[in-house]
CSV table of C-alpha atoms and ligand atoms in Angstrom, one decimal:
chain,number,residue,atom,x,y,z
F,1,MET,CA,37.6,-12.8,-0.4
F,2,ASP,CA,34.2,-12.7,-2.0
F,3,HIS,CA,33.1,-15.9,-0.3
F,4,ILE,CA,33.5,-14.6,3.2
F,5,HIS,CA,32.4,-11.0,2.8
F,6,PRO,CA,29.3,-10.6,5.0
F,7,ARG,CA,27.6,-8.4,2.4
F,8,ARG,CA,28.3,-10.7,-0.5
F,9,ILE,CA,25.6,-11.7,-3.0
F,10,ARG,CA,24.5,-15.3,-2.1
F,11,TYR,CA,22.8,-18.0,-4.0
F,12,ILE,CA,19.4,-19.1,-2.6
F,13,HIS,CA,17.2,-22.0,-3.6
F,14,VAL,CA,13.4,-22.3,-3.6
F,15,GLN,CA,12.3,-24.5,-0.7
F,16,SER,CA,8.5,-24.0,-0.7
F,17,TRP,CA,5.7,-21.5,-1.5
F,18,GLN,CA,2.3,-20.7,-0.4
F,19,ASP,CA,-0.5,-18.4,-1.8
F,20,LEU,CA,-1.3,-15.9,1.0
F,21,SER,CA,-4.1,-14.5,-1.2
F,22,PRO,CA,-5.2,-14.6,-4.8
F,23,HIS,CA,-2.5,-12.0,-5.8
F,24,LEU,CA,0.3,-12.5,-3.2
F,25,ARG,CA,2.6,-15.6,-3.1
F,26,ARG,CA,5.1,-16.2,-0.4
F,27,ILE,CA,8.2,-18.0,-1.5
F,28,VAL,CA,10.6,-19.5,1.0
F,29,PHE,CA,14.3,-19.8,0.0
F,30,HIS,CA,16.9,-21.9,1.7
F,31,SER,CA,20.7,-21.7,1.5
F,32,THR,CA,23.4,-22.8,3.9
F,33,GLU,CA,25.0,-19.4,2.9
F,34,LEU,CA,22.2,-17.7,4.8
F,35,ALA,CA,23.7,-18.8,8.2
F,36,ASP,CA,25.7,-15.6,8.3
F,37,TYR,CA,23.3,-13.3,6.4
F,38,PRO,CA,23.7,-9.7,7.8
F,39,PHE,CA,20.1,-9.4,8.9
F,40,GLN,CA,19.0,-6.3,10.7
F,41,CYS,CA,15.2,-6.0,10.5
F,42,THR,CA,12.2,-7.4,8.6
F,43,GLY,CA,10.8,-5.0,6.0
F,44,ALA,CA,14.3,-4.3,4.7
F,45,HIS,CA,15.0,-3.8,1.0
F,46,VAL,CA,16.8,-6.6,-0.8
F,47,LYS,CA,17.8,-7.1,-4.5
F,48,LEU,CA,16.9,-10.4,-6.1
F,49,PHE,CA,18.9,-11.6,-9.1
F,50,PHE,CA,17.1,-13.7,-11.8
F,51,PRO,CA,18.9,-15.8,-14.4
F,52,ARG,CA,19.0,-14.7,-18.1
F,53,PRO,CA,17.2,-16.9,-20.6
F,54,GLY,CA,19.2,-20.1,-21.1
F,55,GLN,CA,20.9,-19.9,-17.6
F,56,SER,CA,20.0,-22.2,-14.8
F,57,LYS,CA,21.2,-19.7,-12.2
F,58,PRO,CA,22.2,-16.1,-12.2
F,59,VAL,CA,25.9,-15.3,-12.7
F,60,LEU,CA,27.3,-13.7,-9.5
F,61,PRO,CA,29.3,-10.5,-9.8
F,62,GLN,CA,32.7,-9.7,-8.5
F,63,LEU,CA,32.4,-7.6,-5.3
F,64,THR,CA,34.6,-4.5,-5.7
F,65,ASP,CA,35.0,-1.2,-3.8
F,66,ARG,CA,32.6,0.3,-6.4
F,67,GLY,CA,30.0,-2.4,-5.6
F,68,PRO,CA,29.1,-5.5,-7.6
F,69,VAL,CA,30.6,-5.7,-11.1
F,70,TRP,CA,29.8,-8.2,-13.9
F,71,PRO,CA,32.8,-8.3,-16.2
F,72,ASP,CA,30.7,-9.5,-19.1
F,73,GLN,CA,27.5,-7.3,-19.3
F,74,ALA,CA,25.8,-10.1,-21.3
F,75,ASP,CA,25.9,-12.2,-18.1
F,76,LYS,CA,24.4,-9.5,-15.9
F,77,PRO,CA,21.2,-11.0,-14.3
F,78,PHE,CA,17.8,-9.2,-14.1
F,79,SER,CA,17.7,-7.4,-10.8
F,80,ARG,CA,14.5,-6.5,-8.9
F,81,SER,CA,13.9,-5.0,-5.4
F,82,TYR,CA,11.9,-6.9,-2.9
F,83,THR,CA,11.2,-6.8,0.8
F,84,LEU,CA,12.7,-9.2,3.3
F,85,ARG,CA,9.6,-10.6,5.1
F,86,HIS,CA,11.2,-13.3,7.3
F,87,TYR,CA,14.7,-14.5,8.1
F,88,ASN,CA,15.4,-17.6,10.1
F,89,PRO,CA,19.1,-18.2,10.8
F,90,HIS,CA,18.6,-21.6,12.3
F,91,GLN,CA,16.6,-23.0,9.3
F,92,GLN,CA,18.7,-20.8,7.0
F,93,THR,CA,15.7,-19.5,5.2
F,94,ILE,CA,14.3,-16.2,3.9
F,95,SER,CA,10.7,-15.5,2.9
F,96,ILE,CA,9.7,-13.0,0.2
F,97,ASP,CA,6.1,-12.2,-0.8
F,98,PHE,CA,5.6,-11.6,-4.5
F,99,ALA,CA,2.7,-9.6,-6.0
F,100,MET,CA,1.3,-11.8,-8.7
F,101,HIS,CA,0.8,-9.2,-11.5
F,102,PRO,CA,-0.4,-10.1,-15.0
F,103,HIS,CA,2.4,-8.2,-16.9
F,104,GLN,CA,5.5,-9.9,-18.2
F,105,GLY,CA,8.6,-9.4,-16.2
F,106,PRO,CA,11.4,-11.7,-14.9
F,107,ALA,CA,10.2,-11.5,-11.3
F,108,ALA,CA,6.5,-12.0,-12.1
F,109,ARG,CA,7.3,-14.9,-14.5
F,110,PHE,CA,9.5,-16.6,-11.9
F,111,ALA,CA,6.8,-16.3,-9.2
F,112,GLN,CA,4.1,-17.6,-11.5
F,113,GLN,CA,6.2,-20.6,-12.6
F,114,VAL,CA,8.1,-21.3,-9.4
F,115,THR,CA,9.4,-24.8,-8.8
F,116,THR,CA,11.3,-26.3,-5.9
F,117,GLY,CA,15.1,-26.0,-6.2
F,118,GLN,CA,15.2,-23.0,-8.6
F,119,THR,CA,18.2,-20.8,-7.9
F,120,LEU,CA,18.2,-17.0,-7.5
F,121,ALA,CA,20.7,-14.7,-5.8
F,122,ILE,CA,20.1,-12.2,-3.1
F,123,SER,CA,21.9,-9.1,-1.9
F,124,ALA,CA,22.6,-8.1,1.6
F,125,PRO,CA,19.7,-6.1,3.1
F,126,GLY,CA,19.4,-2.3,2.7
F,127,GLY,CA,17.0,0.5,3.3
F,128,PRO,CA,16.2,2.3,6.6
F,129,VAL,CA,16.9,0.5,9.9
F,130,PRO,CA,14.5,0.1,11.5
F,131,MET,CA,11.9,0.5,8.8
F,132,LEU,CA,9.3,1.7,11.4
F,133,LYS,CA,10.3,4.9,13.2
F,134,PRO,CA,8.9,5.3,16.7
F,135,ALA,CA,5.8,7.7,16.6
F,136,ASP,CA,2.5,7.9,18.3
F,137,ARG,CA,0.6,8.6,15.1
F,138,TYR,CA,1.2,7.0,11.7
F,139,ILE,CA,0.0,7.7,8.1
F,140,MET,CA,0.8,4.6,6.0
F,141,VAL,CA,-0.2,4.1,2.4
F,142,GLY,CA,0.7,1.2,0.2
F,143,ASP,CA,-0.4,-1.3,-2.4
F,144,LEU,CA,0.1,-5.1,-2.7
F,145,THR,CA,3.9,-4.6,-3.3
F,146,ALA,CA,4.1,-2.6,0.0
F,147,LEU,CA,2.1,-5.1,2.0
F,148,PRO,CA,5.1,-7.2,3.0
F,149,ALA,CA,6.8,-4.2,4.5
F,150,ILE,CA,3.6,-2.9,6.1
F,151,ASP,CA,2.9,-6.4,7.6
F,152,ALA,CA,6.4,-6.4,9.1
F,153,MET,CA,6.0,-2.9,10.5
F,154,LEU,CA,2.7,-3.7,12.1
F,155,GLU,CA,4.4,-6.5,14.0
F,156,ASP,CA,6.7,-4.0,15.5
F,157,MET,CA,4.1,-1.3,16.2
F,158,PRO,CA,3.2,-0.7,19.9
F,159,ALA,CA,-0.4,-1.4,20.8
F,160,THR,CA,-0.8,2.3,21.8
F,161,ALA,CA,0.0,3.6,18.3
F,162,SER,CA,-2.7,5.4,16.3
F,163,GLY,CA,-3.2,6.7,12.8
F,164,ASP,CA,-4.5,5.7,9.4
F,165,LEU,CA,-3.5,2.8,7.1
F,166,PHE,CA,-4.6,3.0,3.4
F,167,LEU,CA,-4.3,-0.1,1.4
F,168,TRP,CA,-4.9,-0.4,-2.3
F,169,LEU,CA,-5.4,-4.1,-3.3
F,170,PRO,CA,-6.8,-5.9,-6.3
F,171,GLN,CA,-9.8,-7.4,-4.5
F,172,PRO,CA,-11.2,-7.9,-1.0
F,173,ALA,CA,-9.8,-11.5,-0.8
F,174,ASP,CA,-6.3,-9.9,-0.9
F,175,LEU,CA,-6.9,-8.1,2.4
F,176,PRO,CA,-5.0,-10.0,5.1
F,177,THR,CA,-6.1,-10.1,8.7
F,178,LEU,CA,-3.4,-7.8,9.9
F,179,PRO,CA,-3.1,-7.7,13.6
F,180,ARG,CA,-2.8,-3.9,14.2
F,181,PRO,CA,-3.2,-1.4,17.0
F,182,ALA,CA,-6.9,-0.7,17.8
F,183,ARG,CA,-6.5,3.0,17.0
F,184,LEU,CA,-4.8,2.5,13.6
F,185,LYS,CA,-7.7,2.9,11.3
F,186,LEU,CA,-7.8,0.7,8.1
F,187,HIS,CA,-9.0,2.3,4.8
F,188,PRO,CA,-9.1,-0.5,2.2
F,189,PHE,CA,-9.5,0.3,-1.5
F,190,PHE,CA,-10.0,-2.4,-4.1
F,191,GLY,CA,-9.7,-2.4,-7.9
F,192,SER,CA,-7.5,-1.0,-10.6
F,193,LEU,CA,-5.4,2.1,-11.1
F,194,ASN,CA,-8.6,4.2,-11.1
F,195,GLN,CA,-8.7,3.9,-7.3
F,196,ILE,CA,-5.5,6.1,-7.0
F,197,PRO,CA,-7.2,9.5,-7.2
F,198,MET,CA,-9.7,8.5,-4.5
F,199,ILE,CA,-6.9,7.3,-2.2
F,200,ILE,CA,-5.0,10.5,-2.7
F,201,SER,CA,-8.1,12.6,-1.9
F,202,ALA,CA,-8.8,10.6,1.2
F,203,VAL,CA,-5.2,11.0,2.5
F,204,CYS,CA,-5.0,14.7,1.7
F,205,ALA,CA,-8.3,15.2,3.7
F,206,LEU,CA,-6.7,13.9,6.9
F,207,PRO,CA,-5.8,16.4,9.7
F,208,ALA,CA,-2.2,17.5,9.2
F,209,PRO,CA,0.3,15.4,11.0
F,210,ALA,CA,2.7,16.8,13.6
F,211,MET,CA,6.4,16.9,13.0
F,212,GLU,CA,7.0,13.9,15.3
F,213,HIS,CA,4.5,11.7,13.5
F,214,PHE,CA,5.6,9.3,10.8
F,215,ILE,CA,4.5,8.9,7.2
F,216,TRP,CA,5.2,5.8,5.2
F,217,LEU,CA,4.3,5.7,1.4
F,218,ALA,CA,5.2,2.9,-1.0
F,219,GLY,CA,3.7,1.3,-4.1
F,220,GLU,CA,2.8,2.5,-7.6
F,221,ALA,CA,4.5,5.7,-8.6
F,222,SER,CA,1.4,7.8,-9.3
F,223,LEU,CA,0.2,7.0,-5.8
F,224,VAL,CA,3.4,7.8,-4.0
F,225,MET,CA,4.6,10.8,-5.8
F,226,PRO,CA,1.7,13.2,-5.2
F,227,LEU,CA,1.4,12.0,-1.6
F,228,ARG,CA,5.1,12.8,-0.9
F,229,GLN,CA,4.4,16.3,-2.3
F,230,GLN,CA,1.5,16.5,0.2
F,231,ALA,CA,3.6,15.3,3.1
F,232,ARG,CA,6.7,17.4,2.4
F,233,ASP,CA,5.4,20.6,0.7
F,234,VAL,CA,1.9,21.0,2.2
F,235,TRP,CA,2.3,19.3,5.6
F,236,GLN,CA,6.0,20.3,5.8
F,237,MET,CA,7.0,16.9,7.2
F,238,PRO,CA,10.8,16.6,7.8
F,239,LEU,CA,12.6,14.2,5.5
F,240,ALA,CA,13.5,11.9,8.4
F,241,ARG,CA,9.7,11.5,9.2
F,242,CYS,CA,8.6,10.6,5.7
F,243,TYR,CA,9.5,7.4,3.8
F,244,ALA,CA,8.3,7.7,0.2
F,245,VAL,CA,9.5,5.2,-2.3
F,246,PRO,CA,7.8,4.5,-5.7
F,247,TYR,CA,8.2,0.7,-5.9
F,248,TRP,CA,7.0,0.3,-9.5
F,249,HIS,CA,5.5,2.4,-12.3
F,250,HIS,CA,2.6,1.2,-14.4
F,251,GLY,CA,3.8,0.5,-18.0
F,252,GLU,CA,7.5,0.7,-17.3
F,253,ASN,CA,9.8,-2.2,-16.4
F,254,GLU,CA,12.5,-1.9,-13.8
F,255,GLU,CA,15.2,-1.5,-16.3
F,256,HIS,CA,13.6,1.8,-17.4
F,257,TYR,CA,12.2,2.9,-14.1
F,258,HIS,CA,15.2,2.3,-11.8
F,259,ALA,CA,17.0,5.6,-12.6
F,260,LEU,CA,13.7,7.6,-12.4
F,261,ARG,CA,13.0,6.2,-9.0
F,262,HIS,CA,16.4,7.2,-7.7
F,263,ALA,CA,16.1,10.7,-9.2
F,264,PHE,CA,12.7,11.1,-7.4
F,265,ILE,CA,14.1,9.8,-4.1
F,266,ASP,CA,17.1,12.2,-4.3
F,267,SER,CA,15.0,15.2,-5.4
H,301,LIG,C1,12.3,-1.2,-2.0
H,301,LIG,C2,11.3,-2.0,-2.9
H,301,LIG,C3,10.7,-3.1,-2.3
H,301,LIG,C4,9.8,-3.9,-3.0
H,301,LIG,N1,9.2,-4.9,-2.4
H,301,LIG,C5,8.3,-5.7,-3.1
H,301,LIG,C6,7.7,-6.9,-2.5
H,301,LIG,O1,8.0,-7.3,-1.3
H,301,LIG,N2,6.9,-7.6,-3.2
H,301,LIG,C7,6.6,-7.3,-4.5
H,301,LIG,O2,5.8,-8.0,-5.2
H,301,LIG,N3,7.1,-6.2,-5.1
H,301,LIG,C8,8.0,-5.4,-4.4
H,301,LIG,N4,8.6,-4.3,-5.0
H,301,LIG,C9,8.2,-4.0,-6.4
H,301,LIG,C10,8.9,-4.9,-7.5
H,301,LIG,O3,10.3,-4.6,-7.4
H,301,LIG,C11,8.3,-4.4,-8.9
H,301,LIG,O4,7.0,-4.7,-9.0
H,301,LIG,C12,9.1,-5.0,-10.0
H,301,LIG,O5,8.9,-4.2,-11.2
H,301,LIG,C13,8.6,-6.4,-10.4
H,301,LIG,O6,9.4,-6.9,-11.4
H,301,LIG,P1,8.9,-7.7,-12.7
H,301,LIG,O7,10.1,-8.4,-13.3
H,301,LIG,O8,7.7,-8.6,-12.3
H,301,LIG,O9,8.3,-6.6,-13.7
H,301,LIG,P2,9.1,-5.6,-14.6
H,301,LIG,O10,9.9,-6.3,-15.6
H,301,LIG,O11,9.8,-4.6,-13.7
H,301,LIG,O12,7.9,-4.8,-15.3
H,301,LIG,C14,7.2,-5.5,-16.4
H,301,LIG,C15,5.8,-4.8,-16.4
H,301,LIG,O13,5.0,-5.2,-15.3
H,301,LIG,C16,4.5,-4.0,-14.6
H,301,LIG,N5,4.6,-4.2,-13.2
H,301,LIG,C17,5.7,-4.3,-12.3
H,301,LIG,N6,5.3,-4.5,-11.1
H,301,LIG,C18,3.9,-4.6,-11.1
H,301,LIG,C19,2.9,-4.8,-10.1
H,301,LIG,N7,3.3,-5.0,-8.8
H,301,LIG,N8,1.6,-4.7,-10.4
H,301,LIG,C20,1.3,-4.5,-11.7
H,301,LIG,N9,2.2,-4.3,-12.7
H,301,LIG,C21,3.5,-4.4,-12.4
H,301,LIG,C22,5.5,-2.9,-15.0
H,301,LIG,O14,4.8,-1.6,-15.0
H,301,LIG,C23,5.8,-3.3,-16.5
H,301,LIG,O15,4.8,-2.9,-17.4
H,301,LIG,C24,9.5,-3.5,-4.3
H,301,LIG,C25,10.2,-2.5,-4.9
H,301,LIG,C26,11.1,-1.7,-4.2
H,301,LIG,C27,11.8,-0.5,-4.9
């Protein structure tokens, strides 16, 4: 039953990769199993599964009514959330853009040492569909890990859209040439975590958005959390008009941060 379930976890194999900038690496995965991948939109959330040390590929779970289950916990792969950047059903490929950060983690290590043919596993996509809500004004804030989703949303944005896009990136060479509506103003910030207070001040100084505008916040937790408070408590934006997901937290790996992220999202 697991083999034909449309939302099954699938094996994928590294086909190629390309450095989009000094700190962002696009990896293209191929698998004949992607032919029936339940794709809905780019920018979707996916889980990638990385093998444990000594394994050549991650052990797949049993798919149950309670979700994926690994009967032997020692086999459970490392799981990390990523953004589905491209899906091509004809070529049976998926592209994921990896932030190349200097800290040790299974995903960063994989991206740094990537070789052709390596095997990971991927979940079916999740997250809001579509990621970009229709609006005539947007406030978007993100770091390098949010760039793949922002890039995908800009592709879908009408030319008439307006607003402000705040990007926090390691260095100017990481700023892509994002085709964007003429009235969506770009505010780039470069450098380390010390940029965060300046970004927060700049966002909070914007004119308050209207209820039908759309706010999208993702990236390091200390960037996202105070801005969600600004959006929800100060600007009183409705939940449906405010996406706010802390993608990672400085100094904490995903094993520790996962539950905290969900507690924040649910709060
Ligand atoms: C919905 C969602 C979508 C995401 N999409 C993407 C995406 O498309 N591309 C992407 O690169 N990331 C994305 N992320 C973030 C990614 O899941 C985390 O960065 C993840 O922690 C990386 O795993 P790791 O194994 O490299 O590090 P972990 O083992 O989780 O952490 C090890 C150490 O590295 C630090 N660390 C983790 N990430 C970063 C970082 N980006 N910069 C600096 N230090 C870091 C941690 O604080 C920790 O100290 C997304 C997260 C979510 C929740």
